Short mmCIF file of C-alpha atoms and ligand atoms in Angstrom, two decimals:
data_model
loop_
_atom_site.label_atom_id
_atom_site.label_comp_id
_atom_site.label_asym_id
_atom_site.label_seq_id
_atom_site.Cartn_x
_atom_site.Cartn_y
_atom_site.Cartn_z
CA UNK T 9 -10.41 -17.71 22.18
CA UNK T 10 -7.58 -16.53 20.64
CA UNK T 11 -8.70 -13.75 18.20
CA UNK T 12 -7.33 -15.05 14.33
CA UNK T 13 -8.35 -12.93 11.07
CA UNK T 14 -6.78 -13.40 8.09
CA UNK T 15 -6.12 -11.09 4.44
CA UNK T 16 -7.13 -13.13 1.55
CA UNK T 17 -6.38 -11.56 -1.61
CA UNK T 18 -6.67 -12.70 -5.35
CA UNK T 19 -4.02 -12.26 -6.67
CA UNK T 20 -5.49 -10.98 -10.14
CA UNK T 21 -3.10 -7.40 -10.18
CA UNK T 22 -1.44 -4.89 -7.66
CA UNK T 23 -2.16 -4.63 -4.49
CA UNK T 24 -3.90 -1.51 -4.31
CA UNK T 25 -4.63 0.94 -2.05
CA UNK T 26 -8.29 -0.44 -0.83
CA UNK T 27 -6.52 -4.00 -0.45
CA UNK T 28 -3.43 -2.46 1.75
CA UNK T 29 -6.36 -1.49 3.97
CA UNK T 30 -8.43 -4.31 4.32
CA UNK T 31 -5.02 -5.86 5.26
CA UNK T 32 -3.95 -3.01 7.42
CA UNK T 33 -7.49 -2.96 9.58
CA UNK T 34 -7.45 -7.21 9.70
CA UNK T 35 -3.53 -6.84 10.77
CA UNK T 36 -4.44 -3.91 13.14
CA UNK T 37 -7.09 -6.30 14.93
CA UNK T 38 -5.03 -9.02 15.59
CA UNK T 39 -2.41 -7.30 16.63
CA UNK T 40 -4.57 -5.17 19.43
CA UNK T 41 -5.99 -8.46 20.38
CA UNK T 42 -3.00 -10.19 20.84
CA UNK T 43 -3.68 -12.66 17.95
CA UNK T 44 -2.98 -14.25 14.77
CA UNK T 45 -3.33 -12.20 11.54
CA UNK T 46 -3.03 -14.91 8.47
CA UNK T 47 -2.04 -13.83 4.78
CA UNK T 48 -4.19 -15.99 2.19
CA UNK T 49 -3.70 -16.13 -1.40
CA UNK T 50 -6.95 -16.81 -3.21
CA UNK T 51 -5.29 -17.77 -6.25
CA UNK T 52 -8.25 -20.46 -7.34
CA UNK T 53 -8.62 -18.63 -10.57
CA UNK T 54 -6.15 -20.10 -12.98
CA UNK T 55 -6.69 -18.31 -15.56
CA UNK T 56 -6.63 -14.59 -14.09
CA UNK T 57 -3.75 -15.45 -10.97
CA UNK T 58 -0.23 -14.44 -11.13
CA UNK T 59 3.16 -14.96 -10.06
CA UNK T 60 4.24 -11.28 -10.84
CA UNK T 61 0.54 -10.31 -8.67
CA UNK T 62 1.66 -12.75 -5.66
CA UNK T 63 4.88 -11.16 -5.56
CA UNK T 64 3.49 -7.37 -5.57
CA UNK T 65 1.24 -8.54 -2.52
CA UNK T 66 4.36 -10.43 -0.43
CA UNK T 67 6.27 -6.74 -1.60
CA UNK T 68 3.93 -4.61 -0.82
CA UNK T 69 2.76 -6.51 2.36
CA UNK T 70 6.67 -6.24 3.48
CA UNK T 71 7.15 -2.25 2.36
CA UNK T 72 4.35 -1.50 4.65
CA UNK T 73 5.60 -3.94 7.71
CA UNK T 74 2.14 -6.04 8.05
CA UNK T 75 3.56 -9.06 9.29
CA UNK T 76 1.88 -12.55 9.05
CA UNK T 77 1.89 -15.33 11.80
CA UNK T 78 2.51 -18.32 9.38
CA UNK T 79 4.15 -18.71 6.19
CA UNK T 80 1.08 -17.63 3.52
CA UNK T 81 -1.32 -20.19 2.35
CA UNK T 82 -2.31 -20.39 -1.47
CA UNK T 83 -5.84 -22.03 -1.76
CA UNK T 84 -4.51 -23.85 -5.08
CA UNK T 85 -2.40 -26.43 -2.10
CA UNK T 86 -5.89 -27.41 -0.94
CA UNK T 87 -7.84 -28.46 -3.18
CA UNK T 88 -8.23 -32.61 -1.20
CA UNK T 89 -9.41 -30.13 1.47
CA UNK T 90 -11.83 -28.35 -0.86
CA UNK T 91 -12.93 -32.05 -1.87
CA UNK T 92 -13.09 -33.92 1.00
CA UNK T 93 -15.86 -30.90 2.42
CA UNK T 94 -17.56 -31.21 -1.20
CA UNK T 95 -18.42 -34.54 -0.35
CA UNK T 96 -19.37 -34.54 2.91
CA UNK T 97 -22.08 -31.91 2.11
CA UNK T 98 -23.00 -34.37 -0.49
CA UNK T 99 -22.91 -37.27 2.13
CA UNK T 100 -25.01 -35.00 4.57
CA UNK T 101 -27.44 -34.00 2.00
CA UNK T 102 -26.32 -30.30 1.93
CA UNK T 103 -25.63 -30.52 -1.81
CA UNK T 104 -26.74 -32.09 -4.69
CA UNK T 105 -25.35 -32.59 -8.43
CA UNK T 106 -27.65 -30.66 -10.89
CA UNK T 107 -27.08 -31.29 -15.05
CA UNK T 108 -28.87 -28.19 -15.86
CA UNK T 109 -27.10 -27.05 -19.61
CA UNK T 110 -25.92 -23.55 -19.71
CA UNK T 111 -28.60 -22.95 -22.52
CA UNK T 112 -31.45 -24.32 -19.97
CA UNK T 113 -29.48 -21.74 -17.35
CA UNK T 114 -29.70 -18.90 -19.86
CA UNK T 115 -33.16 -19.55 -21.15
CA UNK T 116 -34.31 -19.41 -17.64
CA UNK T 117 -32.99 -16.34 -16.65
CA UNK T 118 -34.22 -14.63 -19.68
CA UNK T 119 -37.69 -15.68 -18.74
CA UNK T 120 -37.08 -14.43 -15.54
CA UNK T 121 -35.91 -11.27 -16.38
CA UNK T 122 -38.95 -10.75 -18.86
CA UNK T 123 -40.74 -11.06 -15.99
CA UNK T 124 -38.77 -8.19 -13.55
CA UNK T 125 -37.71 -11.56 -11.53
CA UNK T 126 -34.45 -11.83 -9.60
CA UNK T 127 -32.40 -13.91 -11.95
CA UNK T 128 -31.73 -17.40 -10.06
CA UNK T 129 -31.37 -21.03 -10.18
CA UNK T 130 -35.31 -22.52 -10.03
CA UNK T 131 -34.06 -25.81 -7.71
CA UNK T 132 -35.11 -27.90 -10.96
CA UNK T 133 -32.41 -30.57 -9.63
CA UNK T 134 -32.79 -30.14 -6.32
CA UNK T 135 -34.62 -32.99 -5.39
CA UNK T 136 -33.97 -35.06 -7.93
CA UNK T 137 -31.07 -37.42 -7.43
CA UNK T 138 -29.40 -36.84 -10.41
CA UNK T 139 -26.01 -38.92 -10.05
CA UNK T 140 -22.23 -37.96 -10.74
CA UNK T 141 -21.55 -36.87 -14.88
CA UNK T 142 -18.87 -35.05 -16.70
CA UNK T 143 -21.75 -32.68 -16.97
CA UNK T 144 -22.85 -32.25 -13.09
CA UNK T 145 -21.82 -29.54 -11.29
CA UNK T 146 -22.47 -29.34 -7.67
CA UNK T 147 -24.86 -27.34 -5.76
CA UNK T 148 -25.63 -26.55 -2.15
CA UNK T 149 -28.85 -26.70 -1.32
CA UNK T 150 -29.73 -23.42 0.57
CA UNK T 151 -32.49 -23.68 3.18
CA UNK T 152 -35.67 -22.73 1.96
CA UNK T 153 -37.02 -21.25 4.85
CA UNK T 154 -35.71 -18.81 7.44
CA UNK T 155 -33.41 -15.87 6.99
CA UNK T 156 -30.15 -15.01 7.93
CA UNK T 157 -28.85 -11.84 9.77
CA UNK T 158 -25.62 -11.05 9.41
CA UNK T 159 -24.07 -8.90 13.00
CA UNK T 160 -21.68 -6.72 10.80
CA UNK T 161 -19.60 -4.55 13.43
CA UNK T 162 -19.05 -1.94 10.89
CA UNK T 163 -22.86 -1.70 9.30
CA UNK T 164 -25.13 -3.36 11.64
CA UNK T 165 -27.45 -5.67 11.26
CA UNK T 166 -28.02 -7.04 7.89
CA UNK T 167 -30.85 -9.43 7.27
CA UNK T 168 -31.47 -11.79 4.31
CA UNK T 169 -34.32 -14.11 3.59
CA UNK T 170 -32.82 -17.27 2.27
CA UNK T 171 -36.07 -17.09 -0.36
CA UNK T 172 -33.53 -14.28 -1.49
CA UNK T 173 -30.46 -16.85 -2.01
CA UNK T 174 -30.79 -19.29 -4.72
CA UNK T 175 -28.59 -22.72 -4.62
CA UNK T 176 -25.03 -21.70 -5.37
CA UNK T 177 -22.83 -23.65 -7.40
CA UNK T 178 -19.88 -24.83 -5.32
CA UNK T 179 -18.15 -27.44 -7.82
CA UNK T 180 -17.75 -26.81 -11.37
CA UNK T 181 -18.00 -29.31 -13.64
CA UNK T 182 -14.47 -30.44 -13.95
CA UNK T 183 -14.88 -31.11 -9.95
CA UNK T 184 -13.07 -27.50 -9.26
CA UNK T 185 -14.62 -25.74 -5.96
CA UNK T 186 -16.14 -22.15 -6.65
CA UNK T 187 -15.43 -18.99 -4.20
CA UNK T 188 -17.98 -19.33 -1.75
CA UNK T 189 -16.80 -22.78 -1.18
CA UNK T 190 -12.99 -22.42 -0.69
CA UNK T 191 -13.83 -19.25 1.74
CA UNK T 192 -15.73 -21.19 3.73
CA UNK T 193 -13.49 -24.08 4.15
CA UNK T 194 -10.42 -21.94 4.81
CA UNK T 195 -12.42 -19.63 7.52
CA UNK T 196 -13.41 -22.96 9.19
CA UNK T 197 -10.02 -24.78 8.90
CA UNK T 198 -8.39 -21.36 9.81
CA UNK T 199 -10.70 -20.98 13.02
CA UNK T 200 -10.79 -17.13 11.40
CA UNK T 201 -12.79 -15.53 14.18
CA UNK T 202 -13.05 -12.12 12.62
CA UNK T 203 -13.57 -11.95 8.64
CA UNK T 204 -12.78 -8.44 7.82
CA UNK T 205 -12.75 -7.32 3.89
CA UNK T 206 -14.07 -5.24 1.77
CA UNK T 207 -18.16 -4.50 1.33
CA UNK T 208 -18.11 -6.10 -1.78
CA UNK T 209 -18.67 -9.62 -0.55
CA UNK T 210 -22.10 -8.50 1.32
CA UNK T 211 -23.65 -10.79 -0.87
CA UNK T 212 -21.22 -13.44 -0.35
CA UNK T 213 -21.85 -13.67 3.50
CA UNK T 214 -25.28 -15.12 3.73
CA UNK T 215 -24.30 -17.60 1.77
CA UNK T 216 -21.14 -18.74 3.28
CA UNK T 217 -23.39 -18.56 6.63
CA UNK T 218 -25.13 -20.70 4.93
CA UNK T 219 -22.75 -23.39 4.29
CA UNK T 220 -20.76 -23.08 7.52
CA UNK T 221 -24.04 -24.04 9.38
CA UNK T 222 -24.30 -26.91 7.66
CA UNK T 223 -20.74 -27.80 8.11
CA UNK T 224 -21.63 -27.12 12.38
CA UNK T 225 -18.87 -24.94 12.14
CA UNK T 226 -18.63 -22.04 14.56
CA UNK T 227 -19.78 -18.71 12.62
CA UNK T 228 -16.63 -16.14 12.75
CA UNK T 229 -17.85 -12.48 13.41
CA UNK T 230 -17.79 -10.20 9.96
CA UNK T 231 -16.86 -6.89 9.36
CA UNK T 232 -17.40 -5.38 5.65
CA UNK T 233 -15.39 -2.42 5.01
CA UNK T 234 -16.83 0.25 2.62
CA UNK T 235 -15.28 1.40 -0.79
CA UNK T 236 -12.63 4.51 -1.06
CA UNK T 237 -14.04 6.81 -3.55
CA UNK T 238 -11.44 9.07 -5.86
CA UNK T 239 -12.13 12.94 -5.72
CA UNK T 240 -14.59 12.39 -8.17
CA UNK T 241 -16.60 10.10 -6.06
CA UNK T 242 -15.92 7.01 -8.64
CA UNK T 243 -14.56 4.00 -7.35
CA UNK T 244 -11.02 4.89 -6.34
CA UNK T 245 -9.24 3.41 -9.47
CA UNK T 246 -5.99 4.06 -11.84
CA UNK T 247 -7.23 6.93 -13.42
CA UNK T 248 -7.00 8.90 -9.98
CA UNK T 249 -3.53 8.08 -10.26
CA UNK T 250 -1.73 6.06 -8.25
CA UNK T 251 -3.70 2.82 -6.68
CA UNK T 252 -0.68 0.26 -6.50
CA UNK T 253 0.75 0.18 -2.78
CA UNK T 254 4.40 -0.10 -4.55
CA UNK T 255 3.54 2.79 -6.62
CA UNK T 256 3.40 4.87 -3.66
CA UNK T 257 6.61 3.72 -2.64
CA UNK T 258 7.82 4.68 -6.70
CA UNK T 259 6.63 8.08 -6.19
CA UNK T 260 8.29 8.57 -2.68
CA UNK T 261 6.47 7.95 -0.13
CA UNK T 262 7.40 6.36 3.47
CA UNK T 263 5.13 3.48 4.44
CA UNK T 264 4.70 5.10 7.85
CA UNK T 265 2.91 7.85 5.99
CA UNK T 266 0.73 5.67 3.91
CA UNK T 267 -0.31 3.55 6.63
CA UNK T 268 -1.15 6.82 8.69
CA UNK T 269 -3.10 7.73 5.95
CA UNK T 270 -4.47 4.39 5.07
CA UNK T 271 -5.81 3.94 9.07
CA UNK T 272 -8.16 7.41 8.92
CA UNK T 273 -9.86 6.19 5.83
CA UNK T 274 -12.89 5.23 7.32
CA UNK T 275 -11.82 4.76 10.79
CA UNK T 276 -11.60 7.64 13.51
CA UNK T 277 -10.64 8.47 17.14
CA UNK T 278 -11.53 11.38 17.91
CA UNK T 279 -9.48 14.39 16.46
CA UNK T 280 -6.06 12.45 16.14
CA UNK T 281 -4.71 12.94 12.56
CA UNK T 282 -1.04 11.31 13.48
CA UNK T 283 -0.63 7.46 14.90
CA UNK T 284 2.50 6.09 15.32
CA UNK T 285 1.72 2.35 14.55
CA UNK T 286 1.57 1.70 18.81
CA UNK T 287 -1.01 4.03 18.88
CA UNK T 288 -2.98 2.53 15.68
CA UNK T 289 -2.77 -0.39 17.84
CA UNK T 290 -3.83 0.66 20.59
CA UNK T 291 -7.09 2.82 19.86
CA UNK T 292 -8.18 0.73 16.58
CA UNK T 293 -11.68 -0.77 17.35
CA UNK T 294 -13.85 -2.48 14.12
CA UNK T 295 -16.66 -0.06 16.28
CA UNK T 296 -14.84 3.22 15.36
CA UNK T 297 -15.15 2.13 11.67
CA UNK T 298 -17.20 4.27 9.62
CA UNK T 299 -20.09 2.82 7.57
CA UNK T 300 -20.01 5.12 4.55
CA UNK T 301 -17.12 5.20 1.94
CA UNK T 302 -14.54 7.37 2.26
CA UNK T 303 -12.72 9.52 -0.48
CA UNK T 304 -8.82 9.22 -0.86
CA UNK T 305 -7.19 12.82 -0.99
CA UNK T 306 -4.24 12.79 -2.86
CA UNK T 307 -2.95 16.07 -1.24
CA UNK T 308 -3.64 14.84 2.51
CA UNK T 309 -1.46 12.22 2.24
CA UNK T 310 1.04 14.40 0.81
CA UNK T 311 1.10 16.34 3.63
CA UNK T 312 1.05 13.57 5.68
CA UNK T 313 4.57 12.58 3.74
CA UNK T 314 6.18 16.24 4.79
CA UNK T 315 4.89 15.41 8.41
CA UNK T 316 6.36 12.01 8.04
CA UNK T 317 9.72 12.99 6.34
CA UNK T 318 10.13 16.47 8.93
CA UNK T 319 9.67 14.33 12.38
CA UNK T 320 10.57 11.10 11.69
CA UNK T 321 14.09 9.76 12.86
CA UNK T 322 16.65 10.88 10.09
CA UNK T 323 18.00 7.36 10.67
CA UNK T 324 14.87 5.71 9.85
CA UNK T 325 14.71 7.52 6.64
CA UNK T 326 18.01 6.92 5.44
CA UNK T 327 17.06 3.21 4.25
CA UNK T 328 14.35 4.89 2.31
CA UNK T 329 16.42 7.35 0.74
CA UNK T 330 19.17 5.25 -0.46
CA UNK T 331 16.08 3.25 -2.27
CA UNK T 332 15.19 6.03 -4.20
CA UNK T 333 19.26 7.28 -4.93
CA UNK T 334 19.60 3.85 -6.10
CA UNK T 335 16.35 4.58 -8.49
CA UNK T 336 17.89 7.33 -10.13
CA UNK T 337 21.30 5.84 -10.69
CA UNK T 338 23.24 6.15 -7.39
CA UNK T 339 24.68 3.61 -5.20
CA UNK T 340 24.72 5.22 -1.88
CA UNK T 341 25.85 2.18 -0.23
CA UNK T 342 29.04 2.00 -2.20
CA UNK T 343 29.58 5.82 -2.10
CA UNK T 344 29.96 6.99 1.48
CA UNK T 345 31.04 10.22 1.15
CA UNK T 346 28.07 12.10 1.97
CA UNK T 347 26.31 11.75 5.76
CA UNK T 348 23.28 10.48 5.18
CA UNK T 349 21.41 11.65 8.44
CA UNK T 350 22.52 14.83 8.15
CA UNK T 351 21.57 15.07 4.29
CA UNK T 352 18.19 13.84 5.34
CA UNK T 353 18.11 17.17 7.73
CA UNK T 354 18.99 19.57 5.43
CA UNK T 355 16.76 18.63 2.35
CA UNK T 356 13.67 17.09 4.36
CA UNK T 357 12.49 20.70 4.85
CA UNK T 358 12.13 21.36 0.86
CA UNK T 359 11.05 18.03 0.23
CA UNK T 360 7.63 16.46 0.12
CA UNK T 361 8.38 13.05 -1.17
CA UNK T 362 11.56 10.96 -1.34
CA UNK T 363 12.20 11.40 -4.85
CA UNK T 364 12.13 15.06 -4.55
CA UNK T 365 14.78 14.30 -1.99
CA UNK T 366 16.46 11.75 -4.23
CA UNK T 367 16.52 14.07 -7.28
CA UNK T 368 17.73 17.90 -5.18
CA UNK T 369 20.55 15.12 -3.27
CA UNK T 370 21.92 14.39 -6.66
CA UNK T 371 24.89 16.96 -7.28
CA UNK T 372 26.58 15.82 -3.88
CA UNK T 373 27.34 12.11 -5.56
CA UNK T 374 27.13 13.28 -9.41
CA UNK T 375 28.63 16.52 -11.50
CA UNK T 376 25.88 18.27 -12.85
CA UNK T 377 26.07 18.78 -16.40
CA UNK T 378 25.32 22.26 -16.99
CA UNK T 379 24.80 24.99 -14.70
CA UNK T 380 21.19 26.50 -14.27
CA UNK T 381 20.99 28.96 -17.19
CA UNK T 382 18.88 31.55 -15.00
CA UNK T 383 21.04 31.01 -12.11
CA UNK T 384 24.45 31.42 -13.60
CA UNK T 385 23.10 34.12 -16.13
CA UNK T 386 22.45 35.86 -11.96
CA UNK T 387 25.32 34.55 -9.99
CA UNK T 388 28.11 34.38 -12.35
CA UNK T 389 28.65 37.99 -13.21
CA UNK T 390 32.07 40.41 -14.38
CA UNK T 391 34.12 39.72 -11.27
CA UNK T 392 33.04 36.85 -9.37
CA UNK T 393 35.75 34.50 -10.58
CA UNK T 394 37.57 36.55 -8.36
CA UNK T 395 35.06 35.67 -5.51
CA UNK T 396 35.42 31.62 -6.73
CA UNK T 397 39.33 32.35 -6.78
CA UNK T 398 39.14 33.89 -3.08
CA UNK T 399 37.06 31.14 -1.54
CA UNK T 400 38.61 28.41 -2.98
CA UNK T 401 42.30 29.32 -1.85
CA UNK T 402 40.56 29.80 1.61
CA UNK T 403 38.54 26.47 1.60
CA UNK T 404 42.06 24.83 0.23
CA UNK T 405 43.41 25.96 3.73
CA UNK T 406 40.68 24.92 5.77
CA UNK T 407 42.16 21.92 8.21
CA UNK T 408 38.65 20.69 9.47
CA UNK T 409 35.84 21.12 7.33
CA UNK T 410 33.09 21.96 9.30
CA UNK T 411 29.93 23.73 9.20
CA UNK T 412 31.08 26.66 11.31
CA UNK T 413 34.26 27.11 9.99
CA UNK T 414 32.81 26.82 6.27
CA UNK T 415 30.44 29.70 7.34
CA UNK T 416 33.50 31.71 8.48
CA UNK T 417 35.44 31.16 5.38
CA UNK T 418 32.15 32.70 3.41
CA UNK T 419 32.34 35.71 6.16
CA UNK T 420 35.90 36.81 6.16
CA UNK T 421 36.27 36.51 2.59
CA UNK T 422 32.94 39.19 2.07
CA UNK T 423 34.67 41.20 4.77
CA UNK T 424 37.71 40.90 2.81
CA UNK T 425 36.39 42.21 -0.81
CA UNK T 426 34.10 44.01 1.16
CA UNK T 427 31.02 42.45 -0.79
CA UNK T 428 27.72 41.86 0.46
CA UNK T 429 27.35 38.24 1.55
CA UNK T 430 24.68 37.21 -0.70
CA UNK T 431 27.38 38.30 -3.71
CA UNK T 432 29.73 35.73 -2.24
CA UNK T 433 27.38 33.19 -1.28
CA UNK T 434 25.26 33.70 -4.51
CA UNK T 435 27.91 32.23 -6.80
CA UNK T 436 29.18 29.88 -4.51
CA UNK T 437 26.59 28.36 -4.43
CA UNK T 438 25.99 27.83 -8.02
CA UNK T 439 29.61 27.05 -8.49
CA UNK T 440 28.75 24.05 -6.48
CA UNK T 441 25.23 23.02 -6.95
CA UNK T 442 24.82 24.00 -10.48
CA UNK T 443 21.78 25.73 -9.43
CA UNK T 444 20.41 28.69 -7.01
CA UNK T 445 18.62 25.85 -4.65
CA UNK T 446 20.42 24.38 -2.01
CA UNK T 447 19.99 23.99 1.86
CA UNK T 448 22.28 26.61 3.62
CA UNK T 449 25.54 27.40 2.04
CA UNK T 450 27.54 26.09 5.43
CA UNK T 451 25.33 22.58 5.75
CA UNK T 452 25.88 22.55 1.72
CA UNK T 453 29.48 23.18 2.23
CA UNK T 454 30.53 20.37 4.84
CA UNK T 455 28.05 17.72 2.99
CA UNK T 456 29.70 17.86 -0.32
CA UNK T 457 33.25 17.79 1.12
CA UNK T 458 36.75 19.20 0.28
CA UNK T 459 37.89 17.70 -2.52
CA UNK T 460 34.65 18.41 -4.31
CA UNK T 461 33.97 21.55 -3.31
CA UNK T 462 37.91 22.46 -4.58
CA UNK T 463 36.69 20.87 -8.10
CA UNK T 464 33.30 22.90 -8.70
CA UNK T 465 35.31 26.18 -7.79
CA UNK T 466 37.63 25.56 -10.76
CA UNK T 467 35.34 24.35 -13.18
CA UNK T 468 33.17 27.69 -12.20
CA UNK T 469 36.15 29.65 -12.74
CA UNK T 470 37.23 28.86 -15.94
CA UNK T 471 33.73 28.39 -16.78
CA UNK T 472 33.62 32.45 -16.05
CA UNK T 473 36.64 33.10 -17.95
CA UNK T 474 35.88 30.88 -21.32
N1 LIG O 512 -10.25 -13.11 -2.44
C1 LIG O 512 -11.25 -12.12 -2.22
C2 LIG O 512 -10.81 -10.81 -2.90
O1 LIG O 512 -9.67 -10.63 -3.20
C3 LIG O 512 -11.47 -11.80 -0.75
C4 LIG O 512 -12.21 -12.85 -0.06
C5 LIG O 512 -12.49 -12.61 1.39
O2 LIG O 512 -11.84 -11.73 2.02
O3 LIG O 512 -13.31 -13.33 1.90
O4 LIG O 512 -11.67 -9.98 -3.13
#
């Protein structure tokens, strides 16, 4: 049996951070298990589904590398499918058409309600043979007796008394199948043998038991996930801040970092706070999956970026980086002059997130406007044109421009004026950056390059002696 689960979001808004991880645990499975892992898009509901939503789910799906086995299925290409299954539970006797008028619905349930009852459908058309109308909708007829346990392999047992269930709608009206239905149909036709997603379709399951029995389809195994809370212990929603998996990216985060993050929500082996995705692989088990909800810590997964951006490849950053240079206005594919790897060394110490990175990595494409008024106020005092004049004639003889003969430049020329080297290095470095913050003056040096570097000396200087 070749193990097959599948992510099956509605595309209704973002995918969001509880989403990513349904996807991430489902893809995680298959993966371990040498399987399939299916993307479905459960975009029945016309009026709420959109293109922009399916989009953000293919994007963010991509961003964080979950891979699918087969090109994405959208339930709105099966609806002959959804049909044909409709009628053969008709045919079979598992479902009947029931004329019941909304008002007859709503009176009902305000009976029952007056009377602390479960709110449900009383089976009025059950058994009686009403025929086809543009006012029928379609019900399955769940079995009276009996119960139905569900084997979850993240909560246990769960058992339901059918009693419990009333009979579900699975055709509207207008002939269009209902949830329940199309889930079914698409687990069957999918041969799904692991239906992993989020505890909010509990109440779904028995039913779609329900219907798959009837169908003599084999039963997949289930896992419900529980809900991330926000520090608040709400469901984890917008106001925490961000929820959208391509918001994370926005805000500067790697994928590898998210997903690290994303796999100890709820799930645990042992001690282990850092998987490389071989390892999730590896060690993930739907057994190691915790039961309760878990509550999404903003500041973990921040330091999970640092960890990410301080011992990752430089090279695998890069891509990631000229993203976010591109966000704030700078083609770094175009512009080559400054090494990326080794720009990714010298900031990734200061940096937490990639637009931080981004953002401190702008004066080596882009002329600052003004210089830092604190800074300059500091750096720039009676004299230090001198210093500016000094360097720069040295730098301008400089053959190679290298880090250690950048550093020697700074050296001899505090030797020379016989200057502390923080009073050279000081208002070099705002000369240059526009700013006291920089990685080390050498590493700052060699990134920016000559012809730069020549520049920012002048302008300092005859900023100095306006
Ligand atoms: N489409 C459903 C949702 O987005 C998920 C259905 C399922 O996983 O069975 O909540």
């Amino acid at each position: 049996m070749t193990v097959t689960t599948r992510f099956a979001p509605s595309p209704t808004g973002y995918l969001h951070v509880g989403g990513a991880r349904t996807a991430l645990f489902s893809w995680l499975y298959a993966r371990k298990h040498n399987g399939t892992f299916i993307l479905r898009i459960e975009d029945t509901d016309l009026e709420r589904s959109t293109q922009e939503s399916v989009q953000a789910i293919f994007d963010g799906m991509e961003w964080l590398g979950l891979n699918y086995d087969t090109e994405p299925t959208f339930q709105t290409h099966n609806f002959p499918r959804y049909k044909e299954i409709i009628g053969k539970l008709l045919q079979t006797g598992h479902a009947y058409y029931c004329d019941c008028s909304k008002e007859e619905l709503e009176t009902l349930r305000e009976q029952q309600m007056a009377a602390k009852e479960k709110p449900r459908y009383n089976g009025k058309c059950r058994d009686a043979h009403k025929s086809q109308s543009d006012k029928t909708v379609i019900r399955f007829k769940t079995p009276i007796e009996g119960a139905i346990t569900i084997a979850d392999l993240v909560k246990g047992d769960i058992t339901v008394a059918n009693k419990e269930l009333d009979d579900l709608v699975i055709a509207r009206t207008e002939g269009s199948p209902t949830y329940n239905l199309t889930v079914v149909v698409d687990d069957m036709d999918m041969k799904i043998t692991h239906v992993i997603r989020g505890d909010d379709h509990i109440n779904n399951t028995p039913r779609q038991i329900n219907i798959l029995k009837a169908l003599n389809a084999p039963l997949p195994e289930y896992a419900h996930l529980p809900m991330i809370l926000g520090s608040d212990g709400a469901r984890l929603s917008k106001r925490h801040g961000a929820v959208s998996v391509m918001q994370f990216r926005d805000e500067g985060y790697l994928p590898q970092a998210l997903l690290n993050y994303l796999v100890r929500l709820g799930w645990s082996h042992g001690d282990q706070e850092i998987f490389s995705i071989d390892e999730m692989i590896e060690h993930f088990d739907l057994n190691d999956v915790n039961g309760a909800a878990s509550t999404f810590n903003m500041e973990k997964l921040l330091w999970l970026n640092h960890h990410y951006l301080m011992h990752s490849e430089p090279s695998e950053i890069v891509p990631h980086l000229i993203w976010h240079l591109g966000a704030i206005g700078i083609d770094a594919n175009t512009d080559k002059s400054v090494d990326l790897v080794e720009l990714v060394k010298a900031q990734r110490e200061r940096c937490k997130t990639l637009v931080e990175m981004a953002n401190a990595s702008r004066y080596f494409y882009q002329e600052f406007e003004t210089y830092d008024e604190k800074s300059a106020k500091k750096a720039f005092s009676e004299g230090s044109d001198n210093v500016l004049s000094e360097l720069k004639t040295a730098f301008a003889d400089l053959q190679t421009w290298e880090k250690e003969a950048l550093h020697d430049v700074v050296k001899n020329t505090a030797e020379k004026l016989e200057l502390g080297l923080g009073k050279v290095a000081q208002p070099l470095r705002v000369a240059i950056c526009g700013s006291g913050v920089s990685p080390s003056i050498d590493i700052t040096l060699a990134l920016l390059g000559k012809e730069k570097t020549l520049a920012r000396l002048q302008r300092a200087i005859s900023h100095i002696q306006a």
